[in-house]
CSV table of C-alpha atoms and ligand atoms in Angstrom, one decimal:
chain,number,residue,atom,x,y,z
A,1,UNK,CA,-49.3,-4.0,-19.9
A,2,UNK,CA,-47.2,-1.7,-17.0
A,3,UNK,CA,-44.0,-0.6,-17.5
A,4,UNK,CA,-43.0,-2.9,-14.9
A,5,UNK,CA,-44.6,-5.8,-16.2
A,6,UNK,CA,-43.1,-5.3,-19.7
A,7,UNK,CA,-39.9,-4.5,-18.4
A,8,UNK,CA,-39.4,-7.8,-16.5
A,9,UNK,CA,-41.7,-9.8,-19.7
A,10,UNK,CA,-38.5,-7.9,-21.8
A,11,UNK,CA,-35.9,-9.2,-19.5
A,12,UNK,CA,-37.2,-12.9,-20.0
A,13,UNK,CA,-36.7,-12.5,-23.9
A,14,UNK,CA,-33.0,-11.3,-23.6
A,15,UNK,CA,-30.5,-12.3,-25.8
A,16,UNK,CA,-26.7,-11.9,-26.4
A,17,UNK,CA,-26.1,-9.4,-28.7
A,18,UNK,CA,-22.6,-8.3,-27.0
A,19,UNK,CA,-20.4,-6.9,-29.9
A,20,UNK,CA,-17.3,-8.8,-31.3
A,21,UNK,CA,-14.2,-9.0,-28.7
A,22,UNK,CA,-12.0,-6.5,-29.5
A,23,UNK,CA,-14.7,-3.8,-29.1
A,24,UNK,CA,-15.7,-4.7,-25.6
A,25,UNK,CA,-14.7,-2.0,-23.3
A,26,UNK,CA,-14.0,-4.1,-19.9
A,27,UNK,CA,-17.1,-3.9,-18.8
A,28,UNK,CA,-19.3,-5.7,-21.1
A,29,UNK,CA,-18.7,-9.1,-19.3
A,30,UNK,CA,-21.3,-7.7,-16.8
A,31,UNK,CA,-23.9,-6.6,-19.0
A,32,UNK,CA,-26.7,-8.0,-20.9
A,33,UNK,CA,-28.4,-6.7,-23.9
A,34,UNK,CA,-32.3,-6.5,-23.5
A,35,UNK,CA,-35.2,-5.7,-26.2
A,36,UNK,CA,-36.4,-2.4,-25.9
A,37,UNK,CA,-39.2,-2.1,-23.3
A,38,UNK,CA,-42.4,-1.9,-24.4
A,39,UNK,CA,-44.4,1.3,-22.9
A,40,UNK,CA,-41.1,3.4,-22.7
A,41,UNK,CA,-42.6,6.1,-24.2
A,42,UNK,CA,-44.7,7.0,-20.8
A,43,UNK,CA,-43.4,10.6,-19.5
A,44,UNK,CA,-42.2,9.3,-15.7
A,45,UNK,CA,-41.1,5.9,-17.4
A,46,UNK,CA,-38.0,4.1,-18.1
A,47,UNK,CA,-36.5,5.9,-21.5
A,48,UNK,CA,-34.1,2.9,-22.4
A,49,UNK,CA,-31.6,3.5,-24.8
A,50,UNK,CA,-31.5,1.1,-28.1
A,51,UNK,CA,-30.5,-1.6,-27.2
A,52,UNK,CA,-31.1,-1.5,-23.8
A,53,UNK,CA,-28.6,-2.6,-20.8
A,54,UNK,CA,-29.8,-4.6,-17.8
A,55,UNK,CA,-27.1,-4.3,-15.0
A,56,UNK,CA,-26.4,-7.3,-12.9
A,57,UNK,CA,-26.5,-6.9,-9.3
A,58,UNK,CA,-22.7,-7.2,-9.3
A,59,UNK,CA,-22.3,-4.3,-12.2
A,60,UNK,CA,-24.2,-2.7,-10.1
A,61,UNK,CA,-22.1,-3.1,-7.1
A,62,UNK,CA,-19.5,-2.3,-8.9
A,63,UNK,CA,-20.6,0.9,-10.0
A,64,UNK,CA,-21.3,2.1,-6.2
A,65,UNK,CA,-17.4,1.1,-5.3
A,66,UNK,CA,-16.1,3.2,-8.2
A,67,UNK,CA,-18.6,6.1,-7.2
A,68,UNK,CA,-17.6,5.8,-3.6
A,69,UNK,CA,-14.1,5.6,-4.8
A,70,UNK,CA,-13.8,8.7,-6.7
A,71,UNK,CA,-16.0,10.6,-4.0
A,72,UNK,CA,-12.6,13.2,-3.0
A,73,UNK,CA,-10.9,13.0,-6.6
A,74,UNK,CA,-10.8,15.5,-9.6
A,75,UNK,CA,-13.0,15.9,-11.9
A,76,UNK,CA,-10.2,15.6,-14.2
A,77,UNK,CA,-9.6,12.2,-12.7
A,78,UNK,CA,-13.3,11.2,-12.5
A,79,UNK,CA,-13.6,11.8,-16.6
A,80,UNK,CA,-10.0,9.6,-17.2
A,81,UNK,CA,-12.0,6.9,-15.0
A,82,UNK,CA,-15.4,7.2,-17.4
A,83,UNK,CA,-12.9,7.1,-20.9
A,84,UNK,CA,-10.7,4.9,-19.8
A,85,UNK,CA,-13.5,2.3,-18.6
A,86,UNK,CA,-16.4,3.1,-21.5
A,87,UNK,CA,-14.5,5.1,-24.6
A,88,UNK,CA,-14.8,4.4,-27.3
A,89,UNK,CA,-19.3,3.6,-26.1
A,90,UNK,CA,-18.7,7.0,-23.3
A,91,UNK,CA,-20.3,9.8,-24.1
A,92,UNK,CA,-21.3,13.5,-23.0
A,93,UNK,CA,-24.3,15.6,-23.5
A,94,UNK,CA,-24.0,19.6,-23.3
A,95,UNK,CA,-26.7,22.5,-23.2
A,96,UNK,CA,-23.6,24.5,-23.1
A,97,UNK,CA,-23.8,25.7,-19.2
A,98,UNK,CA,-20.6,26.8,-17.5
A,99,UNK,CA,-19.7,23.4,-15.7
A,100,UNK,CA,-20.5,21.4,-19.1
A,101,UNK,CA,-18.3,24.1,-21.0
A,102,UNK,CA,-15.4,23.0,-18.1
A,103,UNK,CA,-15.8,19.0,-19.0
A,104,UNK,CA,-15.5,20.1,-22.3
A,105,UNK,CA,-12.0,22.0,-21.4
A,106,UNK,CA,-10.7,19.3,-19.3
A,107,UNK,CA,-12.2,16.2,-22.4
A,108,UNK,CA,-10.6,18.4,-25.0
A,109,UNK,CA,-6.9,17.7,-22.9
A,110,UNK,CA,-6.6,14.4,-22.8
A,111,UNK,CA,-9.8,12.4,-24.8
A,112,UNK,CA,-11.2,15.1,-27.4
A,113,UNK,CA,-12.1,12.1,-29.7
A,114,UNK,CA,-15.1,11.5,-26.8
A,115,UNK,CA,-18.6,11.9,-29.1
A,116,UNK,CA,-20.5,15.4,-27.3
A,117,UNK,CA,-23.6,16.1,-28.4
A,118,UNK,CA,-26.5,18.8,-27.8
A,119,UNK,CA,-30.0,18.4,-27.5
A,120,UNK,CA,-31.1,20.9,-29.8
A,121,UNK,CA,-35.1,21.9,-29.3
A,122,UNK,CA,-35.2,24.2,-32.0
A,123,UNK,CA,-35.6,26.7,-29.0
A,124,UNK,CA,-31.8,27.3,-27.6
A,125,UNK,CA,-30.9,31.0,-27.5
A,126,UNK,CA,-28.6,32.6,-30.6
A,127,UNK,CA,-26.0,32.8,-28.5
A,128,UNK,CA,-26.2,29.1,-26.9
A,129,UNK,CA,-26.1,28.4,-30.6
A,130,UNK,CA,-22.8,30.2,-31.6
A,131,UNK,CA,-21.0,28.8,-28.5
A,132,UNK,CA,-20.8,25.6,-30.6
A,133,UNK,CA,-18.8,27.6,-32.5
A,134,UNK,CA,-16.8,28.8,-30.7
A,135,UNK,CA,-15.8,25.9,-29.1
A,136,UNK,CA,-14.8,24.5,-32.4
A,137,UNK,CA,-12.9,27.6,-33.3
A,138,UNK,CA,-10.8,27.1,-29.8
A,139,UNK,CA,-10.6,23.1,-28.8
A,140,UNK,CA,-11.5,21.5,-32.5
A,141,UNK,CA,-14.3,19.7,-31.5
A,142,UNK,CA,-17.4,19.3,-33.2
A,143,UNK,CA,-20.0,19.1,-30.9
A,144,UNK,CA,-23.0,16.8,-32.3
A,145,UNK,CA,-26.6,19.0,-32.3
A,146,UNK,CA,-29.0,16.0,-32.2
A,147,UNK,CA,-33.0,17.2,-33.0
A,148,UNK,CA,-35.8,15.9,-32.9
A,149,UNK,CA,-37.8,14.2,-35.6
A,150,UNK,CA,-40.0,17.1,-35.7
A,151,UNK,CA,-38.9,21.1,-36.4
A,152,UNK,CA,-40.7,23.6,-34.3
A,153,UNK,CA,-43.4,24.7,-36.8
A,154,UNK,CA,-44.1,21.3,-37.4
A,155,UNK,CA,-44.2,20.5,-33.6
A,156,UNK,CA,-46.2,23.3,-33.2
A,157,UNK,CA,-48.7,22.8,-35.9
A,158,UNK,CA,-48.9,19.3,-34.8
A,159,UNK,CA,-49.7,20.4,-31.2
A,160,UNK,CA,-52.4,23.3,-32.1
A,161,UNK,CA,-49.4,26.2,-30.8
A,162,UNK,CA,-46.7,25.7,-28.4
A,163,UNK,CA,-46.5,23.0,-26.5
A,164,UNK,CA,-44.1,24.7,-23.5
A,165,UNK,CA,-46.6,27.2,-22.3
A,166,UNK,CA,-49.2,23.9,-21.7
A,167,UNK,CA,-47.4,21.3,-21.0
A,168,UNK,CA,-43.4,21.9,-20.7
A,169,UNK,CA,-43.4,18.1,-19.4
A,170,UNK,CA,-44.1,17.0,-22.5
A,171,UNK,CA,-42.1,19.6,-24.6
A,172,UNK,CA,-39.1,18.8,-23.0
A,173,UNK,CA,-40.2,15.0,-23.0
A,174,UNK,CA,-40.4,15.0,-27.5
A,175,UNK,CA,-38.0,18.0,-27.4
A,176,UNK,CA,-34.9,16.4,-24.8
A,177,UNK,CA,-35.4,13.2,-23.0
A,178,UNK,CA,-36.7,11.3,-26.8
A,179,UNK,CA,-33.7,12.7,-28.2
A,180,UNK,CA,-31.1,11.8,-25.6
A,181,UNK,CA,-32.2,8.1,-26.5
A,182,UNK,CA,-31.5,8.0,-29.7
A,183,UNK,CA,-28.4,9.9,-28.8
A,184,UNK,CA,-27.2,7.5,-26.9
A,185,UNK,CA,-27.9,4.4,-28.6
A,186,UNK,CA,-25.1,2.1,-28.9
A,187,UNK,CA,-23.6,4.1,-25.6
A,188,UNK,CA,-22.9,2.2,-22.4
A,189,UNK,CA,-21.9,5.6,-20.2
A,190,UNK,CA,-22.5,9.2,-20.4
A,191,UNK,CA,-21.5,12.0,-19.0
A,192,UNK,CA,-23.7,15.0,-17.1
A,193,UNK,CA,-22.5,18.3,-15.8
A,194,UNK,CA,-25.0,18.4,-12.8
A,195,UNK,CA,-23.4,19.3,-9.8
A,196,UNK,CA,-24.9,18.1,-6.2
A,197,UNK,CA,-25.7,22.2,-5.2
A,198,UNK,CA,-27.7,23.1,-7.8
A,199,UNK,CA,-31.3,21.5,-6.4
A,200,UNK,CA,-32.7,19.1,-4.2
A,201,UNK,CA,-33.4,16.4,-7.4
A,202,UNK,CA,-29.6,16.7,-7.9
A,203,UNK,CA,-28.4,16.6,-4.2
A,204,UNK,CA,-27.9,12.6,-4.5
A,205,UNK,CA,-26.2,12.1,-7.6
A,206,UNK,CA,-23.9,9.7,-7.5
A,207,UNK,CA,-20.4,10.2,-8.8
A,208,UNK,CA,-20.9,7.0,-11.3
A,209,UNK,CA,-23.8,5.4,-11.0
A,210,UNK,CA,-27.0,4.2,-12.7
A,211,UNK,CA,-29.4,5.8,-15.2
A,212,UNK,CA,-32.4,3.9,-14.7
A,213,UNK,CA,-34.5,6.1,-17.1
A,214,UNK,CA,-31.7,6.2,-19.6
A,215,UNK,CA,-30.5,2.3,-18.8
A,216,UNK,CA,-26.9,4.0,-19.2
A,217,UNK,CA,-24.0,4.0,-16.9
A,218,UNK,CA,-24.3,7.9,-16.0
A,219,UNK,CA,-21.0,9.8,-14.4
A,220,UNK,CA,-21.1,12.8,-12.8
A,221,UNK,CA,-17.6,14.4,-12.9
A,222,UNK,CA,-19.0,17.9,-11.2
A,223,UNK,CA,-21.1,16.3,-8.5
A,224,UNK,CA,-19.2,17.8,-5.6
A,225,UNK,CA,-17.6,21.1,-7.3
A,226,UNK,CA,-19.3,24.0,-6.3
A,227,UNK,CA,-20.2,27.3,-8.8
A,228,UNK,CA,-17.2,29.5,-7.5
A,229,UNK,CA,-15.1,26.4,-8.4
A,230,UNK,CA,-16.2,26.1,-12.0
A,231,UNK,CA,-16.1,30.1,-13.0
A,232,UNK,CA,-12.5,29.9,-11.0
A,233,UNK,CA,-12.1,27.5,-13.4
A,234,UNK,CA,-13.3,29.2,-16.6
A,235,UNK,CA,-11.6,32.4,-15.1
A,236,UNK,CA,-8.1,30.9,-15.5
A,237,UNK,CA,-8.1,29.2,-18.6
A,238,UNK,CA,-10.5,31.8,-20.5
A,239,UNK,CA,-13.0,28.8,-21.3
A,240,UNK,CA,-15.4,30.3,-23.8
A,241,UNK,CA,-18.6,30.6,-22.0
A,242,UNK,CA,-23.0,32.1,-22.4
A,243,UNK,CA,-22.9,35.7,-23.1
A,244,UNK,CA,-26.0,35.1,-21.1
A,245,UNK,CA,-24.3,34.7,-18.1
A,246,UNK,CA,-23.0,37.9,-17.5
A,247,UNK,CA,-26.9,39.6,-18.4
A,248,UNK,CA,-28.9,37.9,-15.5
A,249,UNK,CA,-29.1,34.2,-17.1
A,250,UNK,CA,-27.0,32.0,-14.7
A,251,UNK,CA,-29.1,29.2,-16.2
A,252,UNK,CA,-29.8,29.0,-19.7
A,253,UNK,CA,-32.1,26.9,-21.5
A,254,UNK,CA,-34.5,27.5,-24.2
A,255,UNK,CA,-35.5,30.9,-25.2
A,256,UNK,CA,-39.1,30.6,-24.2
A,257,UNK,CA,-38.4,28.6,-20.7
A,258,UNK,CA,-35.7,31.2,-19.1
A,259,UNK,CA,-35.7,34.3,-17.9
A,260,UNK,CA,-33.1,36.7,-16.2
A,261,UNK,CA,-33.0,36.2,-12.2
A,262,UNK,CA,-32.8,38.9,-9.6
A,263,UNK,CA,-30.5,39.3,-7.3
A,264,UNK,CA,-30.3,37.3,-4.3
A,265,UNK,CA,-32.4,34.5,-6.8
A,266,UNK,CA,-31.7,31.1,-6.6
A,267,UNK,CA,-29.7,30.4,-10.2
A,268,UNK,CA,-32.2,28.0,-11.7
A,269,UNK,CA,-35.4,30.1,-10.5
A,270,UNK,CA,-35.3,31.0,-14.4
A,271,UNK,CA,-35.8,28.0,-15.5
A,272,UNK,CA,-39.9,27.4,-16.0
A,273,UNK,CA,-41.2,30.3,-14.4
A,274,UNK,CA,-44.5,30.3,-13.2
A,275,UNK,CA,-44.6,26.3,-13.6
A,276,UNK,CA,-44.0,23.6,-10.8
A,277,UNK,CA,-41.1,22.7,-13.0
A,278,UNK,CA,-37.8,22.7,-12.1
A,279,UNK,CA,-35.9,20.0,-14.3
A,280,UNK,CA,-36.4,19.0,-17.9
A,281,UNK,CA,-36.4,15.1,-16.8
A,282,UNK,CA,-33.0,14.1,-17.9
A,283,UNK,CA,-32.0,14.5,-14.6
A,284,UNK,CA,-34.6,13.4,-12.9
A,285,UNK,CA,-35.3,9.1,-11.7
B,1,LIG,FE1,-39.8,22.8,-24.6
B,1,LIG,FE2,-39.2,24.6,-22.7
B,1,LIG,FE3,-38.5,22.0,-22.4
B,1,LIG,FE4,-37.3,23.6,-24.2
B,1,LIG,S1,-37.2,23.8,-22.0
B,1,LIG,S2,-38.0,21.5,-24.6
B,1,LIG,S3,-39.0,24.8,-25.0
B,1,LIG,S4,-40.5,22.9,-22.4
C-alpha cells in the first residue's frame, strides 16, 4: 500500500481522541486526531508524530495568516505567539547551534517551563555535550537528550560498521528524524532554529506553518534573522555558546559528519563532506 494511499485509507478511520477541555490549547477545535499512517517508516515519507494531526483546510489557513502576520515581528514576539497558542503541547528541539542557543535565552525569559529536547545520536561532539550543562548551570533548564532505541555499538554491530560513511540518509533517519517522533508525541507545535539564509531547502520556511513530515505545527522564530544578528545577540547577553565555533566549526553536528570550513566557505559546507547531503531531513518536506 503507498504512503499516499494509507495516508488518506488512515484519514477515513479517524476518530476523536481530543483530550478533556481544560487541556485544549485554542486550537484543538480545528484538529483531528488520525491513526498513525501505515508506511511512515519510508526515508522521504510522512514521519507523523503519535497520534497524528490532520489540519483542516481552515487550520491551515489559519496558520498562513499568523505566518504572514508575524513576517516583520521579533523573534521574541514570534515564540510569545507559539507558547501562548500551543504551551503547555509547544515544544523546541536543539542541536545546540548559536540561533537555537538564542531561543533558548529569549524561552528561558518569559516561558522556561517550555519542554527542549536534543536529538542525541550517540555522535554529538564532547563539547556539544557539556553545553547542556552549561545551560543548566546559567538559565535552570534541563534540556531533554532523547536517543534512540539503539546505542552506537549496537547500531553499528547491527549495521555491519558505521552506517554514516554508507548511507548518512539513513543514519540520520534511525539516529534524528525517528527520534524527533517520538519526541514529539503528544506535541501539537515545535519550535526550529533554521533561519531562511542558511540554504536553499531553508529559503521558504514559513514563519508558522505546517510540518507535513512531522504532522506538527512547526514555528520558525529565526526565519528572517540573519548570522550577524544572532552572534550580536549572544555578544550582548554572553549566551553560552560551541567552543567549536570559534575553531573553524560554524556548523556543528556529529563528530563524524563535520568538519572545520575554510575561509570564505559557506558555513554548513562542513556538514557531510564529500556526500550530496546537505540536511539531516528534519528540515527538509
Ligand atoms: Fe549519523 Fe552523521 Fe546523521 Fe549523525 S549526522 S545521525 S552520524 S549520518
Amino acid at each position: 500500500m503507498g504512503l499516499r494511499t494509507a495516508i488518506r485509507q488512515s484519514a477515513t478511520r479517524r476518530t476523536d481522541m481530543n483530550p478533556a477541555p481544560s487541556d485544549r490549547p485554542a486550537v484543538l477545535p480545528l484538529l483531528q486526531v488520525v491513526s498513525p499512517a501505515a508506511g511512515a517508516e519510508q526515508l522521504d515519507g510522512a514521519l507523523a508524530a503519535d497520534p497524528p494531526l490532520e489540519p483542516s483546510e481552515s487550520f491551515l489557513a489559519e496558520l498562513a495568516a499568523d505566518s504572514e502576520r508575524l513576517e516583520a515581528a521579533t523573534p521574541q514576539a514570534i515564540l510569545k505567539y507559539a507558547v501562548d497558542r500551543f504551551a503547555p503541547r509547544f515544544t523546541m528541539a536543539t542541536a545546540f547551534g548559536p540561533e537555537g542557543m538564542t531561543l533558548i535565552h529569549m524561552l528561558a525569559e518569559f516561558a522556561p517551563r517550555t519542554p527542549i529536547f536534543n536529538l542525541d545520536t550517540g555522535y554529538q561532539f564532547p563539547e556539544t555535550l557539556e553545553l547542556r550543562e552549561r545551560v543548566k548551570r546559567r538559565y535552570g533548564i534541563e534540556i531533554e537528550m532523547k536517543q534512540p532505541d539503539t546505542t552506537v555499538a549496537e547500531y553499528e554491530a547491527l549495521h555491519g560498521g558505521p552506517v554514516y560513511k554508507t548511507d548518512p540518509n539513513r543514519c540520520c533517519f534511525d539516529r534524528k528524524l525517528r527520534v524527533l517522533r517520538t519526541a514529539a508525541r503528544g506535541m501539537y507545535a515545535w519550535a526550529s532554529a533554521i533561519r531562511r539564509d542558511q540554504s536553499d531547502d531553508r529559503k521558504r520556511a514559513a514563519i508558522v506553518g505546517w510540518d507535513h513530515k512531522f504532522q506538527l505545527v512547526k514555528i520558525s522564530p529565526l526565519a528572517n534573522w540573519t548570522k550577524k544578528e544572532v552572534w550580536n545577540l549572544i555578544t550582548q547577553h554572553d549566551i553560552p555558546y560551541n567552543p567549536l565555533h570559534d575553531r573553524g566549526y560554524p556548523s556543528v553536528g556529529c563528530w563524524p559528519c563535520t568538519r572545520s570550513v575554510q575561509i570564505g566557505e559557506d558555513e554548513r559546507a562542513g556538514r557531510w563532506s564529500g556526500f550530496a547531503k546537505t540536511e539531516c531531513g528534519l528540515h527538509t518536506s
